[in-house]
């Protein structure tokens, strides 16, 4: 069963249709799995084959189109009537001779939509170049419009229920982060630490279990902390290694990501200093966040705070997030960076992650937060410091 | 460091260039993360932003193009010289005003490739409709060709080193499957079973650790076994539930997937019968596999074996697999189904998964295997039966 009231799905759909009208779109093809979930409740690991929702302005429910095998999954997880679930035959799957978008074109013709303004999520992972070309060839009378992120921008302000889910995700990430930091020790293999983290992420709490986060735990160590997106190895940790942990708790596809940095043994003064700079910048930035200011205002606070240290950071310091599927937990809407003039509003939710990666090492500390009526509230409650693990372990 | 000898990467590149020549392609843009890894060794969870390799016929090494933050990751994981690693500035990331493909077009111009036959992985998740349009607009003199799966088809026959990695993945999946089946019990939450599975997948064995599989454990229970791609909940298992477990071991991005079905309590005779049919079909199919026959020949053996049962299956019964990244561990090349005339050759590797999903329940048992000189060899050693969990647990 879907995880929200039908009325909430209906409101989401009304908000989406308003944006469609604003942008002159009559038919919206929703291929982003998070957007599909947001509008229909659909949840399954089937996004490795082509699937989508069709949203029509005058149709109360979207149509779900996916692989035949997944039709029962759509019946079990969405709020849609059975006649809005349209499976395509299995021989369309990863075929070199048939393409699922041809099936979609035929459905659009059957329901009289072949000459409409059709919006597509042009820069979404799950709308390939081939999807675009097949659609263009299959619906020569349609005008195809770029509707990337239309639904994502509807998602940017969270409902109370969504906030509740993100708070549960935060309880999970606190547990998982603690388990990870407790497990890191000279001589322990990286994979054994990550195994403990995963266990905590999925087991969750006594009250509720965890869902899979959209990104695996990122745990670079040593020189690999000079870059943020390496995962782990089966090598044992060494004294003198910094270790970055970036990982999320996830509850019903809603995320609370968190990053911390650990040093094994007596910390290198350079790493310690970099951590102090990041923490000071993070704290100052959180203090300044409130409704009415823009994303670039937030980034400015960070920039000015760390200026005196001599360090610079040219990447964004955060991004809107919440509901998502692999490969990203970010929402692809607002980013905390120069030039982003999105105005903060209550119940926007971000991951503030001002990491700094130098040539030989890096430091990350992050906080997921929601904008409140007069400031912001961090989801997780976890010490903001460089964690130090003694070398005393006997093995 | 890359996980294969440089000579192996060079051989892969030569094989790729031969296919480029055969298909009249002068410049190949490789966006599939598995293909990027296969040719360069690159490994990081950065495929949620645009990145690619450029392969030129007369250039010994590919060029890696990715996000600035990930440049050090490319230096640390690939065999490429630094001058073949070209990071793009951070303000291209998930921007509404700049697109990384514009950066790629400029690089192609700089290296004199703007009027060439440019192959793209048109139906790959990580080559979006927007990528296609930006490339077309940015290189008006180029001829853009569909090169989907060119590298995938090079990957279809595995080297000895790759087979070694898949055998390690199989040791991991045996452990993880055993842990899952041991943990399933009436009254135990689904998420707690999956937490144990994850721990075994990542911790691996005493000799080597596990990598993250490209698909999360799929553990539908009860009526949800009528569809294969649901994940798990935090509800406790109930007596009378069938549970399907489909999960993989993964070692350095190489997979060994395995599926089994469990029944909690005295099994429903219908489920028991369906399991017998699937097992008989699976065994007969494995017995028939050998080099020289086609993928559709393999499927025919299955089809004829189960014919007398009255059950039918219209989806493929397996697919080539090995190296991959989310969202799929399948290779998108050969499928074991009608119409696929790919001829089996030694060291092709498949996941044979003849699951049957009915309206109320389903059964899956699967085997990963490699084609040998005169037959086939399954990677995993795990009993092929319907597992039955007694209701005796006290809780």
Coordinates of C-alpha atoms in Angstrom, one line a residue, chain A residues 43-50 67-73 75-77 90-91 93-95 99 122-133 146 189 191-192 194-196 198-199 202-212 214-216 218 223-224 226-232 234 251-252 313-316 326-328 332 335 337 357-359, chain B residues 43-50 67-73 75-77 90-91 93-95 99 122-133 146 189 191-192 194-196 198-199 202-212 214-216 218 223-224 226-232 234 251-252 313-316 326-328 332 335 337 357-359:
Chain A
X43 CA 7.9 1.6 -5.1
X44 CA 10.1 -1.2 -6.5
X45 CA 13.6 -1.8 -7.8
X46 CA 12.4 -1.9 -11.4
X47 CA 13.8 1.4 -12.7
X48 CA 16.5 -0.5 -14.5
X49 CA 14.0 -1.0 -17.2
X50 CA 12.0 1.7 -18.9
X67 CA 7.1 -4.0 -17.4
X68 CA 4.6 -6.8 -17.3
X69 CA 6.4 -8.5 -14.3
X70 CA 6.0 -5.3 -12.3
X71 CA 2.3 -4.8 -12.9
X72 CA 1.4 -6.6 -9.7
X73 CA 4.0 -4.4 -7.9
X75 CA -1.2 -2.8 -8.0
X76 CA 0.3 -3.5 -4.5
X77 CA 2.1 -0.1 -4.0
X90 CA 8.2 -8.8 -21.6
X91 CA 9.8 -8.9 -25.0
X93 CA 12.8 -5.5 -22.0
X94 CA 16.4 -4.7 -22.9
X95 CA 15.7 -5.7 -26.5
X99 CA 11.7 -0.2 -27.5
X122 CA 14.9 15.4 -20.6
X123 CA 17.9 15.4 -18.3
X124 CA 16.8 12.6 -16.0
X125 CA 18.9 9.4 -15.8
X126 CA 15.9 7.3 -16.7
X127 CA 15.0 9.2 -19.9
X128 CA 17.7 8.2 -22.3
X129 CA 18.7 9.8 -25.6
X130 CA 17.0 6.8 -27.3
X131 CA 13.8 7.5 -25.4
X132 CA 13.8 11.0 -26.8
X133 CA 14.4 9.9 -30.4
X146 CA 11.7 20.0 -21.7
X189 CA 39.1 -3.9 7.6
X191 CA 34.5 -3.6 4.7
X192 CA 33.8 -4.8 8.3
X194 CA 30.8 -0.7 6.4
X195 CA 29.0 -4.0 7.1
X196 CA 28.2 -2.7 10.6
X198 CA 24.7 -1.2 6.7
X199 CA 23.3 -3.4 9.4
X202 CA 18.6 -1.4 7.4
X203 CA 17.6 -2.7 10.8
X204 CA 16.6 0.8 11.9
X205 CA 15.2 1.2 15.4
X206 CA 12.9 -1.0 17.5
X207 CA 10.0 1.2 16.3
X208 CA 10.6 1.2 12.6
X209 CA 13.0 -0.4 10.0
X210 CA 15.3 1.3 7.5
X211 CA 15.0 1.5 3.7
X212 CA 18.0 1.4 1.4
X214 CA 20.0 6.0 -2.6
X215 CA 23.8 6.3 -2.2
X216 CA 25.9 3.6 -0.5
X218 CA 31.1 6.6 1.2
X223 CA 44.9 9.9 0.7
X224 CA 41.5 8.9 -0.7
X226 CA 41.2 14.0 -1.2
X227 CA 38.0 13.1 -3.2
X228 CA 34.5 12.6 -1.9
X229 CA 33.0 9.7 -3.8
X230 CA 35.2 6.6 -3.2
X231 CA 33.5 3.8 -1.4
X232 CA 35.6 1.3 0.6
X234 CA 39.0 -4.7 2.3
X251 CA 12.8 5.6 5.8
X252 CA 10.3 4.8 3.1
X313 CA 35.7 25.9 -1.9
X314 CA 34.3 26.2 -5.4
X315 CA 31.7 23.5 -5.2
X316 CA 28.2 24.0 -3.7
X326 CA 19.6 5.6 -6.8
X327 CA 21.9 7.0 -8.0
X328 CA 21.3 10.2 -6.0
X332 CA 18.2 18.4 -8.4
X335 CA 21.7 24.3 -4.5
X337 CA 25.8 28.1 -4.2
X357 CA 39.1 18.3 -0.3
X358 CA 42.8 19.2 -0.7
X359 CA 45.4 17.3 -2.7
Chain B
X43 CA 35.5 3.4 -9.6
X44 CA 33.5 5.8 -7.5
X45 CA 29.9 6.7 -6.7
X46 CA 30.0 9.7 -9.0
X47 CA 27.7 8.5 -11.8
X48 CA 24.9 10.7 -10.4
X49 CA 26.6 13.6 -12.2
X50 CA 27.5 13.5 -15.9
X67 CA 33.4 16.6 -12.0
X68 CA 36.3 18.5 -10.5
X69 CA 35.8 16.9 -7.1
X70 CA 36.2 13.5 -8.7
X71 CA 39.4 14.2 -10.5
X72 CA 41.5 12.9 -7.6
X73 CA 39.3 9.8 -7.6
X75 CA 43.9 9.7 -10.4
X76 CA 43.6 7.1 -7.6
X77 CA 41.6 4.4 -9.4
X90 CA 31.9 22.5 -10.2
X91 CA 29.3 25.0 -11.5
X93 CA 27.0 20.2 -11.6
X94 CA 23.1 19.9 -11.7
X95 CA 22.9 23.4 -13.0
X99 CA 25.5 21.5 -19.1
X122 CA 22.1 6.3 -26.7
X123 CA 20.0 4.0 -24.5
X124 CA 22.2 4.1 -21.4
X125 CA 20.8 5.5 -18.1
X126 CA 23.7 7.9 -18.0
X127 CA 23.2 9.4 -21.4
X128 CA 20.1 11.4 -21.1
X129 CA 17.9 13.0 -23.8
X130 CA 19.5 16.3 -22.8
X131 CA 23.0 14.9 -23.4
X132 CA 22.0 14.0 -26.9
X133 CA 20.5 17.4 -27.7
X146 CA 24.1 4.9 -31.8
X189 CA 10.9 -8.2 11.0
X191 CA 14.2 -5.4 7.8
X192 CA 16.2 -7.4 10.4
X194 CA 17.8 -7.9 5.3
X195 CA 20.2 -6.2 7.7
X196 CA 21.9 -9.6 8.3
X198 CA 23.7 -6.8 4.0
X199 CA 26.3 -7.5 6.8
X202 CA 29.7 -6.3 2.7
X203 CA 31.9 -8.1 5.3
X204 CA 32.6 -10.9 2.8
X205 CA 34.9 -13.6 3.9
X206 CA 38.1 -13.7 6.0
X207 CA 40.1 -13.5 2.8
X208 CA 38.3 -10.7 1.0
X209 CA 35.6 -8.2 1.6
X210 CA 32.5 -7.5 -0.4
X211 CA 31.6 -4.6 -2.6
X212 CA 28.0 -3.2 -2.9
X214 CA 24.2 -3.1 -8.1
X215 CA 20.8 -4.1 -6.9
X216 CA 19.6 -4.3 -3.3
X218 CA 14.8 -8.2 -3.2
X223 CA 1.2 -11.9 -1.9
X224 CA 4.1 -9.6 -2.9
X226 CA 3.5 -12.3 -7.2
X227 CA 6.0 -9.7 -8.6
X228 CA 9.8 -9.8 -8.5
X229 CA 11.1 -6.3 -7.7
X230 CA 9.7 -5.3 -4.4
X231 CA 12.3 -4.9 -1.6
X232 CA 11.3 -5.3 2.1
X234 CA 9.5 -3.5 8.6
X251 CA 33.6 -8.4 -5.5
X252 CA 35.3 -5.4 -7.1
X313 CA 6.7 -18.0 -18.6
X314 CA 6.8 -15.2 -21.1
X315 CA 9.8 -13.3 -19.7
X316 CA 13.4 -14.2 -20.5
X326 CA 23.4 0.5 -10.1
X327 CA 20.7 0.3 -11.2
X328 CA 21.4 -3.1 -12.9
X332 CA 22.3 -5.7 -21.5
X335 CA 19.2 -12.7 -23.0
X337 CA 14.9 -15.9 -24.6
X357 CA 5.1 -15.2 -10.7
X358 CA 1.4 -16.0 -10.6
X359 CA -1.4 -13.7 -9.4

